[in-house]
Amino acid sequence: MSETLITLERVCKVYQVGEENFTALNDVSLEVGKGAFMSFVGPSGSGKTTLLNLIGGLDRPTTGNVLFQGANLENMSRDQLATYRRENIGFIFQTYNLLPVYSVYENILFPLILNGLKESHVRKRVEEMVAKVGLMDQINKKPAQLSGGQSQRVAIARALVKDPLLILADEPTANLDSENSRQILELMWELNREYKAAVIFSTHDEKVTRYIRREVRLEDGRVSWDKRRNGTEAEP
Amino acid sequence: MIRFWFRGLMRDKSRFLFPFTVVAVGVALVVALVGFMEGVFMGMIDMTSNLDSGHLRLVNKAFYDEEHLRPLDRALANQRETHDWLVKHSSMEVDWAPRIRWGAILDVPDEQGETRSQTPVVGIGLDLKSPDSKEIERLRLKSSLIKGNLPKGFNEMLMGIQLAEVLDVSVGQSVTLLGQSFDGGMVADNYQVAGLVRFGVSARDKKMVLIDLADAQNTFYMEDMVTDWLGYFPPSTDFDRYEEVKHSMSASLPDWTPPKDWAKDDFPIVLSIRDQQNIGAIMDKFVVIKGFVVGIFTFLMVLVLWNAGILSGIHRYGEMGLRLAFGEPHWKLIMTLALEGLWIGILGSVAGSLLGGGFAWYLQEVGLNMGDNFAQSGLMINDVVRARVTVGGFVQGIVPGIFASVAGTLVASLAIFQRSEANLFRELEAG
């Protein structure tokens, strides 16, 4: 059994919508091991994004606890949560969210700059990541000059460049065609193996499920199915 | 990190060019306007002080109280002793100039010696012939001379150009002064017109003549007497310094042993330029108006830059969300925005200062001839209006420019404080 990275203990998240209460997550308990490659699957409104929010320290549970390597996120201040995200979490979005005025190189550099590293010290690291995602010939291009698949590759490199323990990927293939989706998933799979960063997808995409080693299905805010596949790494 | 964000700022024209232009234009307007206002105002002050009031003035109170009558019998005697006292009790930086203010009828005779034309004139007797006198330079008489020369010989006069035209007098012609002497007797003395000058103030050009102090003393029987002592500080001395020296001199006056030839009721007083011709109140109003102008421009700049900041915030909504999601604390994000505002403020202020300062400098060197507008006015305003480029003018443009840029950005970035991380995923997925 691999070392536990994330622990969710009886997590509930209730939103107030007008005068009604909406339960987005209801008594969810999970453990995610280091180097996991898994997905949260479920229809819209099932709680996938809420779960990513809580794990990413972007929101707090109404009840229950979210622990990162044993540290309870509930006890962290807003600034401490920002530090937690900055140091440990990489994000990949459906719409890439690259910074339009910066080049491929600079977009990948961006998280390292946020971590206070000097560009001259990390230039090699950034170039290495650009090469890993196969975009060396596009390194000085701006996002507007890239295709969707290339943009998502940049987003992957940006998420990985700071060597995070966890990557949260929200519908990373939703805007891509089949071929590009396949390439992106294979790339993420390879990088997961190489860099050992745990990857959690939130997805509707059936193609994703072919690559992941664990699938957590959510329905109405509850875990309805937690399926682990045989892989080289056992899940908790 | 700051360099990284600045790189983006300089590339993103939509978030740089507009606020930069607003700051540059705002600062340029303030610098030019303040320069112009300072120039016009200080031109008036200089003109008034050079001809009339000095920065400081020692005068017999009895003369001052009735100065419109030019009561020469209330002049102060003993020039040397008075000058010595002034030098000792004022300040080393002050240059003291003796003057006689007088009024008389100027009579222009024809070839038969009969009156051809005649008019009342106001005159000043001042030191035009001593080699160490600064009066010619102070009144810019050399450059104001239209025809003829400065007085060199006995009983020569300089005449305002419009007065000469009215009287149909030319250089070299003899004229007669008809007035009242120090002791109340009638005076009639001949002068030769040595030169015609343009004082640059219509009221003066029409009515004023200048004669040498010694000639005036001779004509009005005022040997070793003057009506006024005018004190001049070096240029750009602060007005507060005038008041400081005035108070110190006023405090010393009661201890002054009057010179031997003074009358028993001679009672000298010290005045600053603020005390004369209501200039103090005008100065105070000028400061208020200037503050008002700068304040209005600053407020408008803040308003526009605030809106620019909001537009930029909308334009960069995704970027801000991404930065928050990636773990940049709110305060740090706002700090980098404030630094961007500071940077734009500095660049815009530099550009605006160059633009506004350049325009003010042009107006300072070349001037704007408004003689036609002032021709009918009795105001002591130079016909050629000039701006004045001062460090203060730049400060009054640059500081509000930078402030407006930073304040506008900060007000606009208040929304970032309220932005909840919990919605970032949805917002960022929305693109």
mmCIF file of N, CA and C in Angstrom, chain A residues 15 49-50 52-53 57-59 78-79 82-83 85-86 91-95 97-99 101-103 106-107 109-111 113-116 119 142 158 162 168 170-171, chain B residues 1-9 11-12 15 318-319 322-332 416-431:
data_model
loop_
_atom_site.group_PDB
_atom_site.id
_atom_site.type_symbol
_atom_site.label_atom_id
_atom_site.label_comp_id
_atom_site.label_asym_id
_atom_site.label_seq_id
_atom_site.Cartn_x
_atom_site.Cartn_y
_atom_site.Cartn_z
ATOM 1 N N TYR A 15 -24.222 23.940 0.356
ATOM 2 C CA TYR A 15 -24.298 25.317 -0.141
ATOM 3 C C TYR A 15 -25.703 25.833 0.108
ATOM 4 N N THR A 49 -16.477 18.648 -8.876
ATOM 5 C CA THR A 49 -15.701 19.890 -8.762
ATOM 6 C C THR A 49 -15.585 20.330 -7.311
ATOM 7 N N THR A 50 -16.661 20.098 -6.539
ATOM 8 C CA THR A 50 -16.616 20.441 -5.108
ATOM 9 C C THR A 50 -15.504 19.651 -4.419
ATOM 10 N N LEU A 52 -12.818 18.438 -5.848
ATOM 11 C CA LEU A 52 -11.518 19.009 -6.262
ATOM 12 C C LEU A 52 -11.238 20.305 -5.490
ATOM 13 N N ASN A 53 -12.267 21.122 -5.314
ATOM 14 C CA ASN A 53 -12.111 22.371 -4.554
ATOM 15 C C ASN A 53 -11.593 22.104 -3.150
ATOM 16 N N GLY A 57 -7.774 22.889 -1.558
ATOM 17 C CA GLY A 57 -7.686 23.977 -0.578
ATOM 18 C C GLY A 57 -8.331 25.253 -1.077
ATOM 19 N N LEU A 58 -9.220 25.127 -2.043
ATOM 20 C CA LEU A 58 -9.919 26.310 -2.545
ATOM 21 C C LEU A 58 -11.211 26.565 -1.772
ATOM 22 N N ASP A 59 -11.658 25.562 -1.040
ATOM 23 C CA ASP A 59 -12.895 25.702 -0.268
ATOM 24 C C ASP A 59 -12.756 24.827 0.992
ATOM 25 N N ARG A 78 -6.181 31.481 5.314
ATOM 26 C CA ARG A 78 -6.297 31.700 3.870
ATOM 27 C C ARG A 78 -4.901 31.734 3.210
ATOM 28 N N ASP A 79 -3.981 32.433 3.863
ATOM 29 C CA ASP A 79 -2.621 32.527 3.303
ATOM 30 C C ASP A 79 -1.905 31.179 3.338
ATOM 31 N N ALA A 82 -3.079 29.166 0.559
ATOM 32 C CA ALA A 82 -2.441 29.630 -0.682
ATOM 33 C C ALA A 82 -1.050 29.006 -0.806
ATOM 34 N N THR A 83 -0.331 28.984 0.302
ATOM 35 C CA THR A 83 1.010 28.373 0.297
ATOM 36 C C THR A 83 0.913 26.879 -0.015
ATOM 37 N N ARG A 85 -1.336 25.365 -1.776
ATOM 38 C CA ARG A 85 -1.590 25.180 -3.217
ATOM 39 C C ARG A 85 -0.331 25.476 -4.028
ATOM 40 N N ARG A 86 0.325 26.556 -3.633
ATOM 41 C CA ARG A 86 1.497 26.994 -4.394
ATOM 42 C C ARG A 86 2.587 25.929 -4.375
ATOM 43 N N PHE A 91 -2.564 22.562 -11.182
ATOM 44 C CA PHE A 91 -3.935 22.588 -11.712
ATOM 45 C C PHE A 91 -3.919 22.491 -13.232
ATOM 46 N N ILE A 92 -4.853 21.706 -13.741
ATOM 47 C CA ILE A 92 -5.058 21.659 -15.197
ATOM 48 C C ILE A 92 -6.555 21.884 -15.434
ATOM 49 N N PHE A 93 -6.838 22.821 -16.346
ATOM 50 C CA PHE A 93 -8.242 23.183 -16.577
ATOM 51 C C PHE A 93 -8.689 22.769 -17.977
ATOM 52 N N GLN A 94 -9.975 22.656 -18.075
ATOM 53 C CA GLN A 94 -10.584 22.307 -19.364
ATOM 54 C C GLN A 94 -10.237 23.352 -20.428
ATOM 55 N N THR A 95 -10.256 24.632 -20.023
ATOM 56 C CA THR A 95 -10.019 25.703 -21.009
ATOM 57 C C THR A 95 -8.583 26.223 -20.952
ATOM 58 N N ASN A 97 -6.523 27.951 -19.669
ATOM 59 C CA ASN A 97 -6.189 29.133 -18.868
ATOM 60 C C ASN A 97 -4.716 29.508 -18.914
ATOM 61 N N LEU A 98 -4.195 29.598 -20.123
ATOM 62 C CA LEU A 98 -2.825 30.095 -20.278
ATOM 63 C C LEU A 98 -2.877 31.627 -20.276
ATOM 64 N N LEU A 99 -1.779 32.226 -19.863
ATOM 65 C CA LEU A 99 -1.728 33.693 -19.828
ATOM 66 C C LEU A 99 -1.394 34.199 -21.237
ATOM 67 N N VAL A 101 -0.473 36.957 -22.717
ATOM 68 C CA VAL A 101 0.640 37.838 -23.115
ATOM 69 C C VAL A 101 2.010 37.179 -22.942
ATOM 70 N N TYR A 102 1.996 35.984 -22.356
ATOM 71 C CA TYR A 102 3.268 35.302 -22.132
ATOM 72 C C TYR A 102 3.456 34.158 -23.127
ATOM 73 N N SER A 103 4.720 33.855 -23.374
ATOM 74 C CA SER A 103 5.052 32.774 -24.306
ATOM 75 C C SER A 103 4.842 31.422 -23.626
ATOM 76 N N GLU A 106 7.240 31.160 -20.841
ATOM 77 C CA GLU A 106 6.901 31.986 -19.681
ATOM 78 C C GLU A 106 5.676 31.445 -18.945
ATOM 79 N N ASN A 107 4.739 30.856 -19.680
ATOM 80 C CA ASN A 107 3.579 30.259 -19.014
ATOM 81 C C ASN A 107 4.000 29.108 -18.117
ATOM 82 N N LEU A 109 6.979 28.836 -16.831
ATOM 83 C CA LEU A 109 7.814 29.443 -15.790
ATOM 84 C C LEU A 109 6.965 30.006 -14.628
ATOM 85 N N PHE A 110 5.763 30.428 -14.973
ATOM 86 C CA PHE A 110 4.892 31.184 -14.060
ATOM 87 C C PHE A 110 4.753 30.585 -12.642
ATOM 88 N N PRO A 111 4.453 29.267 -12.466
ATOM 89 C CA PRO A 111 4.317 28.748 -11.095
ATOM 90 C C PRO A 111 5.628 28.827 -10.304
ATOM 91 N N ILE A 113 7.882 31.159 -10.655
ATOM 92 C CA ILE A 113 8.013 32.569 -10.272
ATOM 93 C C ILE A 113 7.145 32.843 -9.032
ATOM 94 N N LEU A 114 5.930 32.260 -9.035
ATOM 95 C CA LEU A 114 5.059 32.427 -7.859
ATOM 96 C C LEU A 114 5.704 31.844 -6.608
ATOM 97 N N ASN A 115 6.495 30.805 -6.800
ATOM 98 C CA ASN A 115 7.174 30.190 -5.653
ATOM 99 C C ASN A 115 8.453 30.919 -5.271
ATOM 100 N N GLY A 116 8.680 32.057 -5.903
ATOM 101 C CA GLY A 116 9.807 32.904 -5.517
ATOM 102 C C GLY A 116 11.139 32.486 -6.109
ATOM 103 N N GLU A 119 14.286 33.273 -12.373
ATOM 104 C CA GLU A 119 14.210 32.704 -13.720
ATOM 105 C C GLU A 119 15.533 32.077 -14.132
ATOM 106 N N LYS A 142 3.092 32.442 -28.518
ATOM 107 C CA LYS A 142 2.066 32.857 -27.560
ATOM 108 C C LYS A 142 0.893 31.867 -27.641
ATOM 109 N N ARG A 158 3.011 23.200 -17.183
ATOM 110 C CA ARG A 158 2.903 24.237 -16.144
ATOM 111 C C ARG A 158 2.529 23.617 -14.796
ATOM 112 N N LYS A 162 6.699 22.539 -11.138
ATOM 113 C CA LYS A 162 7.166 22.799 -9.771
ATOM 114 C C LYS A 162 7.261 21.507 -8.955
ATOM 115 N N LEU A 168 -4.506 18.369 -9.913
ATOM 116 C CA LEU A 168 -5.960 18.300 -10.047
ATOM 117 C C LEU A 168 -6.314 18.726 -11.462
ATOM 118 N N ASP A 170 -9.331 19.216 -14.067
ATOM 119 C CA ASP A 170 -10.784 19.292 -14.221
ATOM 120 C C ASP A 170 -11.146 19.220 -15.697
ATOM 121 N N GLU A 171 -11.685 18.079 -16.111
ATOM 122 C CA GLU A 171 -12.114 17.861 -17.505
ATOM 123 C C GLU A 171 -11.021 18.249 -18.508
ATOM 124 N N MET B 1 10.008 38.250 -9.429
ATOM 125 C CA MET B 1 8.586 38.129 -9.747
ATOM 126 C C MET B 1 8.071 39.432 -10.368
ATOM 127 N N ILE B 2 8.533 40.533 -9.782
ATOM 128 C CA ILE B 2 8.042 41.832 -10.260
ATOM 129 C C ILE B 2 8.422 42.027 -11.717
ATOM 130 N N ARG B 3 9.636 41.619 -12.068
ATOM 131 C CA ARG B 3 10.086 41.764 -13.459
ATOM 132 C C ARG B 3 9.194 40.946 -14.394
ATOM 133 N N PHE B 4 8.805 39.767 -13.910
ATOM 134 C CA PHE B 4 7.961 38.878 -14.727
ATOM 135 C C PHE B 4 6.624 39.555 -15.030
ATOM 136 N N TRP B 5 6.010 40.139 -14.001
ATOM 137 C CA TRP B 5 4.713 40.787 -14.214
ATOM 138 C C TRP B 5 4.847 42.047 -15.046
ATOM 139 N N PHE B 6 5.960 42.773 -14.838
ATOM 140 C CA PHE B 6 6.164 43.997 -15.631
ATOM 141 C C PHE B 6 6.331 43.673 -17.117
ATOM 142 N N ARG B 7 6.960 42.504 -17.365
ATOM 143 C CA ARG B 7 7.126 42.075 -18.757
ATOM 144 C C ARG B 7 5.748 41.940 -19.402
ATOM 145 N N GLY B 8 4.838 41.321 -18.653
ATOM 146 C CA GLY B 8 3.483 41.162 -19.161
ATOM 147 C C GLY B 8 2.788 42.508 -19.326
ATOM 148 N N LEU B 9 3.029 43.370 -18.349
ATOM 149 C CA LEU B 9 2.393 44.693 -18.384
ATOM 150 C C LEU B 9 2.802 45.471 -19.634
ATOM 151 N N ARG B 11 3.785 44.326 -22.389
ATOM 152 C CA ARG B 11 3.322 43.708 -23.635
ATOM 153 C C ARG B 11 1.831 43.918 -23.856
ATOM 154 N N ASP B 12 1.123 44.059 -22.747
ATOM 155 C CA ASP B 12 -0.334 44.123 -22.862
ATOM 156 C C ASP B 12 -0.754 45.586 -23.028
ATOM 157 N N ARG B 15 -3.760 47.147 -21.115
ATOM 158 C CA ARG B 15 -3.704 47.478 -19.698
ATOM 159 C C ARG B 15 -2.585 48.466 -19.400
ATOM 160 N N GLY B 318 -9.426 36.192 -15.769
ATOM 161 C CA GLY B 318 -8.886 34.833 -15.793
ATOM 162 C C GLY B 318 -7.514 34.770 -15.163
ATOM 163 N N GLU B 319 -6.694 35.742 -15.501
ATOM 164 C CA GLU B 319 -5.323 35.743 -14.970
ATOM 165 C C GLU B 319 -5.340 35.857 -13.441
ATOM 166 N N LEU B 322 -6.456 32.636 -11.938
ATOM 167 C CA LEU B 322 -5.398 31.639 -12.055
ATOM 168 C C LEU B 322 -4.317 31.857 -10.986
ATOM 169 N N ARG B 323 -3.973 33.113 -10.805
ATOM 170 C CA ARG B 323 -2.936 33.434 -9.826
ATOM 171 C C ARG B 323 -3.402 33.076 -8.409
ATOM 172 N N LEU B 324 -4.684 33.333 -8.132
ATOM 173 C CA LEU B 324 -5.210 32.968 -6.808
ATOM 174 C C LEU B 324 -5.244 31.441 -6.654
ATOM 175 N N ALA B 325 -5.693 30.760 -7.705
ATOM 176 C CA ALA B 325 -5.770 29.295 -7.641
ATOM 177 C C ALA B 325 -4.384 28.691 -7.472
ATOM 178 N N PHE B 326 -3.411 29.268 -8.157
ATOM 179 C CA PHE B 326 -2.052 28.724 -8.084
ATOM 180 C C PHE B 326 -1.348 29.070 -6.773
ATOM 181 N N GLY B 327 -2.038 29.843 -5.928
ATOM 182 C CA GLY B 327 -1.490 30.051 -4.586
ATOM 183 C C GLY B 327 -0.845 31.395 -4.360
ATOM 184 N N GLU B 328 -1.158 32.375 -5.187
ATOM 185 C CA GLU B 328 -0.643 33.711 -4.883
ATOM 186 C C GLU B 328 -1.602 34.342 -3.878
ATOM 187 N N PRO B 329 -1.099 34.744 -2.704
ATOM 188 C CA PRO B 329 -2.008 35.314 -1.704
ATOM 189 C C PRO B 329 -2.660 36.601 -2.234
ATOM 190 N N HIS B 330 -3.854 36.890 -1.737
ATOM 191 C CA HIS B 330 -4.583 38.083 -2.193
ATOM 192 C C HIS B 330 -3.748 39.351 -2.034
ATOM 193 N N TRP B 331 -3.126 39.474 -0.861
ATOM 194 C CA TRP B 331 -2.393 40.718 -0.587
ATOM 195 C C TRP B 331 -1.229 40.895 -1.557
ATOM 196 N N LYS B 332 -0.612 39.747 -1.937
ATOM 197 C CA LYS B 332 0.538 39.832 -2.837
ATOM 198 C C LYS B 332 0.072 40.216 -4.246
ATOM 199 N N ILE B 416 -10.797 42.050 -5.902
ATOM 200 C CA ILE B 416 -9.975 40.843 -5.746
ATOM 201 C C ILE B 416 -10.066 40.330 -4.315
ATOM 202 N N PHE B 417 -10.145 41.293 -3.361
ATOM 203 C CA PHE B 417 -10.262 40.896 -1.963
ATOM 204 C C PHE B 417 -11.525 40.065 -1.729
ATOM 205 N N GLN B 418 -12.568 40.447 -2.500
ATOM 206 C CA GLN B 418 -13.863 39.790 -2.276
ATOM 207 C C GLN B 418 -13.996 38.507 -3.094
ATOM 208 N N ARG B 419 -13.013 38.235 -3.938
ATOM 209 C CA ARG B 419 -13.153 37.084 -4.810
ATOM 210 C C ARG B 419 -12.911 35.793 -4.021
ATOM 211 N N SER B 420 -13.860 34.870 -4.127
ATOM 212 C CA SER B 420 -13.759 33.646 -3.339
ATOM 213 C C SER B 420 -13.053 32.559 -4.146
ATOM 214 N N GLU B 421 -12.111 31.898 -3.495
ATOM 215 C CA GLU B 421 -11.390 30.820 -4.170
ATOM 216 C C GLU B 421 -12.328 29.672 -4.535
ATOM 217 N N ALA B 422 -13.417 29.517 -3.744
ATOM 218 C CA ALA B 422 -14.307 28.371 -3.944
ATOM 219 C C ALA B 422 -14.936 28.369 -5.338
ATOM 220 N N ASN B 423 -15.017 29.548 -5.940
ATOM 221 C CA ASN B 423 -15.636 29.607 -7.266
ATOM 222 C C ASN B 423 -14.631 29.579 -8.408
ATOM 223 N N LEU B 424 -13.346 29.492 -8.052
ATOM 224 C CA LEU B 424 -12.325 29.649 -9.094
ATOM 225 C C LEU B 424 -12.406 28.580 -10.175
ATOM 226 N N PHE B 425 -12.654 27.332 -9.746
ATOM 227 C CA PHE B 425 -12.728 26.261 -10.744
ATOM 228 C C PHE B 425 -13.813 26.552 -11.774
ATOM 229 N N ARG B 426 -14.993 26.925 -11.247
ATOM 230 C CA ARG B 426 -16.110 27.201 -12.177
ATOM 231 C C ARG B 426 -15.789 28.403 -13.058
ATOM 232 N N GLU B 427 -15.228 29.456 -12.415
ATOM 233 C CA GLU B 427 -14.920 30.679 -13.182
ATOM 234 C C GLU B 427 -13.871 30.401 -14.245
ATOM 235 N N LEU B 428 -12.873 29.625 -13.867
ATOM 236 C CA LEU B 428 -11.805 29.371 -14.824
ATOM 237 C C LEU B 428 -12.268 28.418 -15.932
ATOM 238 N N GLU B 429 -13.158 27.537 -15.601
ATOM 239 C CA GLU B 429 -13.688 26.645 -16.629
ATOM 240 C C GLU B 429 -14.570 27.411 -17.598
ATOM 241 N N ALA B 430 -15.161 28.503 -17.070
ATOM 242 C CA ALA B 430 -15.994 29.322 -17.957
ATOM 243 C C ALA B 430 -15.136 30.078 -18.948
ATOM 244 N N GLY B 431 -13.834 30.065 -18.738
ATOM 245 C CA GLY B 431 -12.908 30.717 -19.651
ATOM 246 C C GLY B 431 -12.807 32.176 -19.322
#
